[in-house]
Amino acid sequence: TGVVELDGVSKWYPGGVTALRDVTLKIGYGELVGIVGPSGSGKSTMLHLIGTLDRPSAGTVRIDGHDVARLSDRKLSALRALRLGFVFQQFHLAPGQTALDNVADGLLYAGVPLRERRRQAEDALERVGLADRMDHRPHELSGGQRQRVAIARAVAGKPPLLLADEPTGNLDSASGAAVLALLRDLHESGTTVLIITHDRDLAAGLPRQVTLRDGEVMAA
Ligand code: ADP
Ligand code: ADP
């Protein structure tokens, strides 16, 4: 079984837009995959479905072995908190809080006790190369460092699946390359990593690409 299994998945929005059309896709544990396509091709919609933030109009979404349609909202929240990590183009860090607190607070929903949250947060910040920046607040960090804090937050609980939505979109090319190298490291250490991007060059360097066009998978 895969960590992501989409079977005949379609998504239509009110007003008649078909954002995804009959998509069947399997992503195995441990893969590093780029989901690539131009604006409007359905990437965000696919990310929302895989992230269990939205439900399909038709078809089945299985994440980490669970049929999303069969889970209650409470079970879905638990799946998201314990099994998925999210990284966005905007870093979404709390401005008044240190890097350590930003990362530790990401473990609140997973129900990890305070002392353990701090321990796991320190560990994650070390993994992303920010051991010497734990007490810095976001405004004291560069864009690339902020994104590494956001990645530390996403992986602190060691989820099997990391979803990254345009993770280098707000970064200069050097910082973007460093963030991409970090995502590769996480993949090397066993995490399944999905990178959503409209950047064809970035995607071309990944071991697998899923290309979307007008809501359909072109090549996978
Ligand atoms: P991408 O992320 O590749 O830009 P999206 O998944 O955001 O693509 O969009 C796919 C299509 O669905 C587009 O035509 C977009 O306008 C439409 N769409 C996305 N979200 C909504 C929504 N909430 N309501 C209506 N249409 C939407
Ligand atoms: P991204 O930068 O990831 O491509 P978008 O700008 O396409 O995101 O969309 C931002 C948000 O607006 C998403 O939650 C998407 O679902 C929603 N959205 C996109 N297109 C439409 C639309 N035509 N109508 C309503 N909501 C939309």
PDB file of C-alpha atoms and ligand atoms in Angstrom:
ATOM      1  CA  THR A   1       0.000   0.000   0.000  1.00  0.00           C
ATOM      2  CA  GLY A   2       1.018   3.602  -0.521  1.00  0.00           C
ATOM      3  CA  VAL A   3       1.084   6.521   1.854  1.00  0.00           C
ATOM      4  CA  VAL A   4      -1.157   8.317  -0.685  1.00  0.00           C
ATOM      5  CA  GLU A   5      -3.686   6.459  -2.837  1.00  0.00           C
ATOM      6  CA  LEU A   6      -6.096   8.444  -4.979  1.00  0.00           C
ATOM      7  CA  ASP A   7      -8.563   6.297  -6.879  1.00  0.00           C
ATOM      8  CA  GLY A   8     -10.810   7.910  -9.503  1.00  0.00           C
ATOM      9  CA  VAL A   9     -10.737  11.201  -7.633  1.00  0.00           C
ATOM     10  CA  SER A  10     -12.641  14.192  -8.964  1.00  0.00           C
ATOM     11  CA  LYS A  11     -13.275  17.543  -7.348  1.00  0.00           C
ATOM     12  CA  TRP A  12     -15.753  20.093  -8.542  1.00  0.00           C
ATOM     13  CA  TYR A  13     -16.531  23.408  -6.933  1.00  0.00           C
ATOM     14  CA  PRO A  14     -19.819  25.278  -6.783  1.00  0.00           C
ATOM     15  CA  GLY A  15     -20.205  27.189 -10.033  1.00  0.00           C
ATOM     16  CA  GLY A  16     -19.206  24.247 -12.177  1.00  0.00           C
ATOM     17  CA  VAL A  17     -15.395  24.301 -12.054  1.00  0.00           C
ATOM     18  CA  THR A  18     -13.909  20.814 -12.289  1.00  0.00           C
ATOM     19  CA  ALA A  19     -10.585  21.225 -10.502  1.00  0.00           C
ATOM     20  CA  LEU A  20      -9.578  17.545 -10.665  1.00  0.00           C
ATOM     21  CA  ARG A  21     -10.880  14.951 -13.086  1.00  0.00           C
ATOM     22  CA  ASP A  22     -10.709  11.203 -12.421  1.00  0.00           C
ATOM     23  CA  VAL A  23      -7.232  11.183 -10.885  1.00  0.00           C
ATOM     24  CA  THR A  24      -5.700   7.850  -9.911  1.00  0.00           C
ATOM     25  CA  LEU A  25      -2.325   8.103  -8.245  1.00  0.00           C
ATOM     26  CA  LYS A  26      -0.273   6.088  -5.783  1.00  0.00           C
ATOM     27  CA  ILE A  27       2.680   7.418  -3.825  1.00  0.00           C
ATOM     28  CA  GLY A  28       4.699   4.880  -1.878  1.00  0.00           C
ATOM     29  CA  TYR A  29       6.266   5.297   1.554  1.00  0.00           C
ATOM     30  CA  GLY A  30       9.663   6.938   1.247  1.00  0.00           C
ATOM     31  CA  GLU A  31       9.185   8.606  -2.133  1.00  0.00           C
ATOM     32  CA  LEU A  32      10.182  12.173  -3.052  1.00  0.00           C
ATOM     33  CA  VAL A  33       7.641  13.481  -5.550  1.00  0.00           C
ATOM     34  CA  GLY A  34       7.019  16.795  -7.267  1.00  0.00           C
ATOM     35  CA  ILE A  35       3.472  17.731  -8.175  1.00  0.00           C
ATOM     36  CA  VAL A  36       3.907  20.202 -10.981  1.00  0.00           C
ATOM     37  CA  GLY A  37       1.628  22.168 -13.271  1.00  0.00           C
ATOM     38  CA  PRO A  38       0.703  25.700 -14.274  1.00  0.00           C
ATOM     39  CA  SER A  39      -1.540  27.967 -12.214  1.00  0.00           C
ATOM     40  CA  GLY A  40      -5.108  26.650 -12.176  1.00  0.00           C
ATOM     41  CA  SER A  41      -4.114  23.063 -13.032  1.00  0.00           C
ATOM     42  CA  GLY A  42      -5.415  21.674  -9.724  1.00  0.00           C
ATOM     43  CA  LYS A  43      -2.296  21.491  -7.540  1.00  0.00           C
ATOM     44  CA  SER A  44      -3.799  23.247  -4.511  1.00  0.00           C
ATOM     45  CA  THR A  45      -6.940  21.181  -4.797  1.00  0.00           C
ATOM     46  CA  MET A  46      -4.888  17.988  -4.838  1.00  0.00           C
ATOM     47  CA  LEU A  47      -2.873  19.192  -1.845  1.00  0.00           C
ATOM     48  CA  HIS A  48      -6.066  19.957   0.082  1.00  0.00           C
ATOM     49  CA  LEU A  49      -7.399  16.463  -0.647  1.00  0.00           C
ATOM     50  CA  ILE A  50      -4.128  14.713   0.268  1.00  0.00           C
ATOM     51  CA  GLY A  51      -3.838  16.900   3.379  1.00  0.00           C
ATOM     52  CA  THR A  52      -7.397  15.843   4.315  1.00  0.00           C
ATOM     53  CA  LEU A  53      -8.375  19.515   4.482  1.00  0.00           C
ATOM     54  CA  ASP A  54     -11.106  18.870   1.924  1.00  0.00           C
ATOM     55  CA  ARG A  55     -13.047  15.860   0.685  1.00  0.00           C
ATOM     56  CA  PRO A  56     -13.360  14.652  -2.920  1.00  0.00           C
ATOM     57  CA  SER A  57     -16.588  15.030  -4.947  1.00  0.00           C
ATOM     58  CA  ALA A  58     -16.053  11.508  -6.295  1.00  0.00           C
ATOM     59  CA  GLY A  59     -13.528   8.722  -5.830  1.00  0.00           C
ATOM     60  CA  THR A  60     -11.501   7.536  -2.869  1.00  0.00           C
ATOM     61  CA  VAL A  61      -8.656   9.204  -0.986  1.00  0.00           C
ATOM     62  CA  ARG A  62      -6.576   6.890   1.193  1.00  0.00           C
ATOM     63  CA  ILE A  63      -3.867   8.454   3.350  1.00  0.00           C
ATOM     64  CA  ASP A  64      -1.498   6.304   5.407  1.00  0.00           C
ATOM     65  CA  GLY A  65      -3.914   3.403   5.020  1.00  0.00           C
ATOM     66  CA  HIS A  66      -7.094   5.284   5.965  1.00  0.00           C
ATOM     67  CA  ASP A  67     -10.041   5.907   3.675  1.00  0.00           C
ATOM     68  CA  VAL A  68     -10.618   9.588   4.449  1.00  0.00           C
ATOM     69  CA  ALA A  69     -14.377   9.345   3.770  1.00  0.00           C
ATOM     70  CA  ARG A  70     -14.746   6.808   6.585  1.00  0.00           C
ATOM     71  CA  LEU A  71     -13.064   8.927   9.238  1.00  0.00           C
ATOM     72  CA  SER A  72     -14.955  11.251  11.577  1.00  0.00           C
ATOM     73  CA  ASP A  73     -13.777  14.865  11.794  1.00  0.00           C
ATOM     74  CA  ARG A  74     -12.088  14.013  15.086  1.00  0.00           C
ATOM     75  CA  LYS A  75     -10.180  11.090  13.580  1.00  0.00           C
ATOM     76  CA  LEU A  76      -9.235  13.250  10.591  1.00  0.00           C
ATOM     77  CA  SER A  77      -7.810  15.905  12.910  1.00  0.00           C
ATOM     78  CA  ALA A  78      -5.784  13.224  14.650  1.00  0.00           C
ATOM     79  CA  LEU A  79      -4.517  11.885  11.315  1.00  0.00           C
ATOM     80  CA  ARG A  80      -3.416  15.392  10.317  1.00  0.00           C
ATOM     81  CA  ALA A  81      -1.763  16.122  13.653  1.00  0.00           C
ATOM     82  CA  LEU A  82       0.095  12.823  13.986  1.00  0.00           C
ATOM     83  CA  ARG A  83       0.766  11.606  10.453  1.00  0.00           C
ATOM     84  CA  LEU A  84       1.092  14.717   8.253  1.00  0.00           C
ATOM     85  CA  GLY A  85       3.424  17.693   8.195  1.00  0.00           C
ATOM     86  CA  PHE A  86       2.635  20.884   6.260  1.00  0.00           C
ATOM     87  CA  VAL A  87       4.985  23.517   4.870  1.00  0.00           C
ATOM     88  CA  PHE A  88       3.681  26.550   2.987  1.00  0.00           C
ATOM     89  CA  GLN A  89       5.058  29.297   0.769  1.00  0.00           C
ATOM     90  CA  GLN A  90       4.313  31.816   3.524  1.00  0.00           C
ATOM     91  CA  PHE A  91       6.112  30.480   6.552  1.00  0.00           C
ATOM     92  CA  HIS A  92       3.180  30.934   8.964  1.00  0.00           C
ATOM     93  CA  LEU A  93       5.311  31.393  12.074  1.00  0.00           C
ATOM     94  CA  ALA A  94       4.035  33.183  15.179  1.00  0.00           C
ATOM     95  CA  PRO A  95       5.925  36.508  15.077  1.00  0.00           C
ATOM     96  CA  GLY A  96       6.329  37.059  18.821  1.00  0.00           C
ATOM     97  CA  GLN A  97       7.628  33.587  19.586  1.00  0.00           C
ATOM     98  CA  THR A  98      11.090  32.085  19.444  1.00  0.00           C
ATOM     99  CA  ALA A  99      11.987  29.427  16.896  1.00  0.00           C
ATOM    100  CA  LEU A 100      11.898  26.870  19.687  1.00  0.00           C
ATOM    101  CA  ASP A 101       8.381  27.836  20.804  1.00  0.00           C
ATOM    102  CA  ASN A 102       7.130  27.957  17.218  1.00  0.00           C
ATOM    103  CA  VAL A 103       8.326  24.405  16.673  1.00  0.00           C
ATOM    104  CA  ALA A 104       7.212  23.121  20.091  1.00  0.00           C
ATOM    105  CA  ASP A 105       3.717  24.597  19.694  1.00  0.00           C
ATOM    106  CA  GLY A 106       3.306  22.608  16.495  1.00  0.00           C
ATOM    107  CA  LEU A 107       3.174  19.509  18.698  1.00  0.00           C
ATOM    108  CA  LEU A 108       0.287  20.791  20.850  1.00  0.00           C
ATOM    109  CA  TYR A 109      -2.374  19.120  18.734  1.00  0.00           C
ATOM    110  CA  ALA A 110      -0.515  15.838  18.855  1.00  0.00           C
ATOM    111  CA  GLY A 111      -0.987  15.936  22.645  1.00  0.00           C
ATOM    112  CA  VAL A 112       2.731  15.841  23.453  1.00  0.00           C
ATOM    113  CA  PRO A 113       3.521  17.033  27.028  1.00  0.00           C
ATOM    114  CA  LEU A 114       5.459  20.317  27.395  1.00  0.00           C
ATOM    115  CA  ARG A 115       8.864  18.941  28.350  1.00  0.00           C
ATOM    116  CA  GLU A 116       8.736  16.411  25.526  1.00  0.00           C
ATOM    117  CA  ARG A 117       7.549  19.100  23.068  1.00  0.00           C
ATOM    118  CA  ARG A 118      10.617  21.175  23.862  1.00  0.00           C
ATOM    119  CA  ARG A 119      12.922  18.183  23.562  1.00  0.00           C
ATOM    120  CA  GLN A 120      11.490  17.198  20.166  1.00  0.00           C
ATOM    121  CA  ALA A 121      11.577  20.844  19.017  1.00  0.00           C
ATOM    122  CA  GLU A 122      15.279  21.139  19.891  1.00  0.00           C
ATOM    123  CA  ASP A 123      15.943  17.910  18.073  1.00  0.00           C
ATOM    124  CA  ALA A 124      14.064  19.121  14.951  1.00  0.00           C
ATOM    125  CA  LEU A 125      15.843  22.506  14.940  1.00  0.00           C
ATOM    126  CA  GLU A 126      19.164  20.677  15.126  1.00  0.00           C
ATOM    127  CA  ARG A 127      18.137  18.525  12.184  1.00  0.00           C
ATOM    128  CA  VAL A 128      17.447  21.620  10.035  1.00  0.00           C
ATOM    129  CA  GLY A 129      20.754  23.224  11.028  1.00  0.00           C
ATOM    130  CA  LEU A 130      19.363  25.884  13.375  1.00  0.00           C
ATOM    131  CA  ALA A 131      20.744  24.663  16.702  1.00  0.00           C
ATOM    132  CA  ASP A 132      22.246  28.129  17.235  1.00  0.00           C
ATOM    133  CA  ARG A 133      19.019  30.010  16.423  1.00  0.00           C
ATOM    134  CA  MET A 134      16.539  28.416  18.831  1.00  0.00           C
ATOM    135  CA  ASP A 135      15.945  31.604  20.822  1.00  0.00           C
ATOM    136  CA  HIS A 136      15.592  33.869  17.798  1.00  0.00           C
ATOM    137  CA  ARG A 137      12.241  35.285  16.789  1.00  0.00           C
ATOM    138  CA  PRO A 138      11.169  35.164  13.119  1.00  0.00           C
ATOM    139  CA  HIS A 139      12.097  38.829  12.451  1.00  0.00           C
ATOM    140  CA  GLU A 140      15.674  38.039  13.555  1.00  0.00           C
ATOM    141  CA  LEU A 141      15.966  35.269  10.956  1.00  0.00           C
ATOM    142  CA  SER A 142      16.453  35.300   7.186  1.00  0.00           C
ATOM    143  CA  GLY A 143      13.726  34.011   4.876  1.00  0.00           C
ATOM    144  CA  GLY A 144      15.561  30.738   4.361  1.00  0.00           C
ATOM    145  CA  GLN A 145      16.026  30.301   8.114  1.00  0.00           C
ATOM    146  CA  ARG A 146      12.332  31.009   8.696  1.00  0.00           C
ATOM    147  CA  GLN A 147      11.377  28.347   6.199  1.00  0.00           C
ATOM    148  CA  ARG A 148      13.749  25.920   7.941  1.00  0.00           C
ATOM    149  CA  VAL A 149      11.979  26.683  11.241  1.00  0.00           C
ATOM    150  CA  ALA A 150       8.660  25.964   9.499  1.00  0.00           C
ATOM    151  CA  ILE A 151      10.078  22.677   8.207  1.00  0.00           C
ATOM    152  CA  ALA A 152      11.337  21.806  11.699  1.00  0.00           C
ATOM    153  CA  ARG A 153       7.822  22.427  13.007  1.00  0.00           C
ATOM    154  CA  ALA A 154       6.339  20.208  10.294  1.00  0.00           C
ATOM    155  CA  VAL A 155       8.674  17.278  10.990  1.00  0.00           C
ATOM    156  CA  ALA A 156       9.142  17.574  14.777  1.00  0.00           C
ATOM    157  CA  GLY A 157       6.588  14.822  15.395  1.00  0.00           C
ATOM    158  CA  LYS A 158       8.267  12.622  12.731  1.00  0.00           C
ATOM    159  CA  PRO A 159       5.222  12.292  10.444  1.00  0.00           C
ATOM    160  CA  PRO A 160       5.576   9.760   7.597  1.00  0.00           C
ATOM    161  CA  LEU A 161       4.321  12.318   5.051  1.00  0.00           C
ATOM    162  CA  LEU A 162       5.489  15.898   4.526  1.00  0.00           C
ATOM    163  CA  LEU A 163       3.442  18.134   2.209  1.00  0.00           C
ATOM    164  CA  ALA A 164       5.283  21.205   0.962  1.00  0.00           C
ATOM    165  CA  ASP A 165       3.291  23.816  -0.997  1.00  0.00           C
ATOM    166  CA  GLU A 166       5.657  26.001  -3.062  1.00  0.00           C
ATOM    167  CA  PRO A 167       8.255  25.814  -0.250  1.00  0.00           C
ATOM    168  CA  THR A 168      10.836  27.876  -2.150  1.00  0.00           C
ATOM    169  CA  GLY A 169       8.342  30.331  -3.653  1.00  0.00           C
ATOM    170  CA  ASN A 170       9.255  33.205  -1.348  1.00  0.00           C
ATOM    171  CA  LEU A 171      13.004  32.639  -1.274  1.00  0.00           C
ATOM    172  CA  ASP A 172      15.981  33.832  -3.294  1.00  0.00           C
ATOM    173  CA  SER A 173      17.645  31.075  -5.289  1.00  0.00           C
ATOM    174  CA  ALA A 174      20.412  30.324  -2.759  1.00  0.00           C
ATOM    175  CA  SER A 175      17.989  30.001   0.173  1.00  0.00           C
ATOM    176  CA  GLY A 176      15.612  28.049  -2.031  1.00  0.00           C
ATOM    177  CA  ALA A 177      18.376  25.607  -2.927  1.00  0.00           C
ATOM    178  CA  ALA A 178      19.208  25.155   0.777  1.00  0.00           C
ATOM    179  CA  VAL A 179      15.553  24.451   1.597  1.00  0.00           C
ATOM    180  CA  LEU A 180      15.350  21.963  -1.249  1.00  0.00           C
ATOM    181  CA  ALA A 181      18.535  20.254  -0.018  1.00  0.00           C
ATOM    182  CA  LEU A 182      16.947  19.997   3.424  1.00  0.00           C
ATOM    183  CA  LEU A 183      13.813  18.388   1.973  1.00  0.00           C
ATOM    184  CA  ARG A 184      16.076  15.898   0.195  1.00  0.00           C
ATOM    185  CA  ASP A 185      17.821  15.126   3.498  1.00  0.00           C
ATOM    186  CA  LEU A 186      14.478  14.449   5.149  1.00  0.00           C
ATOM    187  CA  HIS A 187      13.592  12.148   2.277  1.00  0.00           C
ATOM    188  CA  GLU A 188      16.946  10.368   2.650  1.00  0.00           C
ATOM    189  CA  SER A 189      16.154   9.763   6.308  1.00  0.00           C
ATOM    190  CA  GLY A 190      12.868   8.088   5.424  1.00  0.00           C
ATOM    191  CA  THR A 191      10.141  10.751   5.247  1.00  0.00           C
ATOM    192  CA  THR A 192       7.855  10.741   2.216  1.00  0.00           C
ATOM    193  CA  VAL A 193       8.054  14.249   0.754  1.00  0.00           C
ATOM    194  CA  LEU A 194       5.577  15.806  -1.673  1.00  0.00           C
ATOM    195  CA  ILE A 195       6.539  19.142  -3.180  1.00  0.00           C
ATOM    196  CA  ILE A 196       3.880  21.176  -4.957  1.00  0.00           C
ATOM    197  CA  THR A 197       5.454  23.577  -7.412  1.00  0.00           C
ATOM    198  CA  HIS A 198       4.915  25.466 -10.637  1.00  0.00           C
ATOM    199  CA  ASP A 199       8.718  25.522 -11.030  1.00  0.00           C
ATOM    200  CA  ARG A 200       9.525  23.010 -13.770  1.00  0.00           C
ATOM    201  CA  ASP A 201      13.274  23.161 -13.130  1.00  0.00           C
ATOM    202  CA  LEU A 202      12.808  22.338  -9.467  1.00  0.00           C
ATOM    203  CA  ALA A 203      10.499  19.449 -10.317  1.00  0.00           C
ATOM    204  CA  ALA A 204      12.826  18.143 -13.033  1.00  0.00           C
ATOM    205  CA  GLY A 205      15.497  17.508 -10.390  1.00  0.00           C
ATOM    206  CA  LEU A 206      13.240  15.249  -8.326  1.00  0.00           C
ATOM    207  CA  PRO A 207      13.131  11.450  -8.686  1.00  0.00           C
ATOM    208  CA  ARG A 208       9.435  11.502  -9.650  1.00  0.00           C
ATOM    209  CA  GLN A 209       7.111  14.111 -11.101  1.00  0.00           C
ATOM    210  CA  VAL A 210       3.357  14.114 -11.309  1.00  0.00           C
ATOM    211  CA  THR A 211       2.281  16.635 -13.935  1.00  0.00           C
ATOM    212  CA  LEU A 212      -1.168  18.188 -13.744  1.00  0.00           C
ATOM    213  CA  ARG A 213      -2.894  19.989 -16.565  1.00  0.00           C
ATOM    214  CA  ASP A 214      -6.488  21.195 -16.420  1.00  0.00           C
ATOM    215  CA  GLY A 215      -7.181  18.882 -13.501  1.00  0.00           C
ATOM    216  CA  GLU A 216      -5.820  15.738 -15.113  1.00  0.00           C
ATOM    217  CA  VAL A 217      -2.616  13.829 -14.431  1.00  0.00           C
ATOM    218  CA  MET A 218      -0.431  13.919 -17.526  1.00  0.00           C
ATOM    219  CA  ALA A 219       2.546  11.878 -16.415  1.00  0.00           C
ATOM    220  CA  ALA A 220       3.226  10.126 -13.150  1.00  0.00           C
TER     221      ALA A 220
HETATM  222  P1  ADP B   1      -3.429  25.463  -8.801  1.00  0.00           P
HETATM  223  O1  ADP B   1      -3.082  25.221  -7.369  1.00  0.00           O
HETATM  224  O2  ADP B   1      -2.696  24.535  -9.744  1.00  0.00           O
HETATM  225  O3  ADP B   1      -3.305  26.893  -9.190  1.00  0.00           O
HETATM  226  P2  ADP B   1      -6.184  25.090  -7.975  1.00  0.00           P
HETATM  227  O4  ADP B   1      -6.397  23.745  -7.419  1.00  0.00           O
HETATM  228  O5  ADP B   1      -6.060  26.242  -7.035  1.00  0.00           O
HETATM  229  O6  ADP B   1      -4.978  25.050  -9.018  1.00  0.00           O
HETATM  230  O7  ADP B   1      -7.389  25.428  -8.955  1.00  0.00           O
HETATM  231  C1  ADP B   1      -7.896  24.519  -9.947  1.00  0.00           C
HETATM  232  C2  ADP B   1      -9.152  25.131 -10.542  1.00  0.00           C
HETATM  233  O8  ADP B   1     -10.178  25.136  -9.555  1.00  0.00           O
HETATM  234  C3  ADP B   1      -8.998  26.583 -10.967  1.00  0.00           C
HETATM  235  O9  ADP B   1      -9.836  26.775 -12.084  1.00  0.00           O
HETATM  236  C4  ADP B   1      -9.480  27.353  -9.761  1.00  0.00           C
HETATM  237  O10 ADP B   1      -9.957  28.636 -10.133  1.00  0.00           O
HETATM  238  C5  ADP B   1     -10.603  26.456  -9.275  1.00  0.00           C
HETATM  239  N1  ADP B   1     -10.825  26.563  -7.806  1.00  0.00           N
HETATM  240  C6  ADP B   1      -9.921  26.288  -6.834  1.00  0.00           C
HETATM  241  N2  ADP B   1     -10.457  26.444  -5.612  1.00  0.00           N
HETATM  242  C7  ADP B   1     -11.752  26.835  -5.824  1.00  0.00           C
HETATM  243  C8  ADP B   1     -12.842  27.170  -4.963  1.00  0.00           C
HETATM  244  N3  ADP B   1     -12.722  27.109  -3.639  1.00  0.00           N
HETATM  245  N4  ADP B   1     -14.025  27.525  -5.546  1.00  0.00           N
HETATM  246  C9  ADP B   1     -14.144  27.576  -6.891  1.00  0.00           C
HETATM  247  N5  ADP B   1     -13.170  27.274  -7.747  1.00  0.00           N
HETATM  248  C10 ADP B   1     -11.976  26.918  -7.236  1.00  0.00           C
HETATM  249  P1  ADP B   2      -2.091  28.844  -4.785  1.00  0.00           P
HETATM  250  O1  ADP B   2      -1.265  30.075  -4.555  1.00  0.00           O
HETATM  251  O2  ADP B   2      -1.747  27.714  -3.863  1.00  0.00           O
HETATM  252  O3  ADP B   2      -2.208  28.422  -6.230  1.00  0.00           O
HETATM  253  P2  ADP B   2      -4.651  30.005  -5.168  1.00  0.00           P
HETATM  254  O4  ADP B   2      -4.268  31.439  -5.253  1.00  0.00           O
HETATM  255  O5  ADP B   2      -4.948  29.227  -6.403  1.00  0.00           O
HETATM  256  O6  ADP B   2      -3.555  29.237  -4.311  1.00  0.00           O
HETATM  257  O7  ADP B   2      -5.891  29.855  -4.186  1.00  0.00           O
HETATM  258  C1  ADP B   2      -5.866  30.335  -2.885  1.00  0.00           C
HETATM  259  C2  ADP B   2      -7.139  29.856  -2.224  1.00  0.00           C
HETATM  260  O8  ADP B   2      -8.291  30.316  -2.943  1.00  0.00           O
HETATM  261  C3  ADP B   2      -7.239  28.341  -2.170  1.00  0.00           C
HETATM  262  O9  ADP B   2      -7.780  27.935  -0.942  1.00  0.00           O
HETATM  263  C4  ADP B   2      -8.174  27.994  -3.327  1.00  0.00           C
HETATM  264  O10 ADP B   2      -8.915  26.818  -3.029  1.00  0.00           O
HETATM  265  C5  ADP B   2      -9.068  29.204  -3.388  1.00  0.00           C
HETATM  266  N1  ADP B   2      -9.506  29.484  -4.773  1.00  0.00           N
HETATM  267  C6  ADP B   2      -8.759  29.408  -5.881  1.00  0.00           C
HETATM  268  N2  ADP B   2      -9.471  29.713  -6.987  1.00  0.00           N
HETATM  269  C7  ADP B   2     -10.722  30.026  -6.542  1.00  0.00           C
HETATM  270  C8  ADP B   2     -11.946  30.415  -7.179  1.00  0.00           C
HETATM  271  N3  ADP B   2     -12.041  30.550  -8.520  1.00  0.00           N
HETATM  272  N4  ADP B   2     -13.014  30.640  -6.410  1.00  0.00           N
HETATM  273  C9  ADP B   2     -12.931  30.513  -5.087  1.00  0.00           C
HETATM  274  N5  ADP B   2     -11.827  30.136  -4.416  1.00  0.00           N
HETATM  275  C10 ADP B   2     -10.728  29.891  -5.130  1.00  0.00           C
END
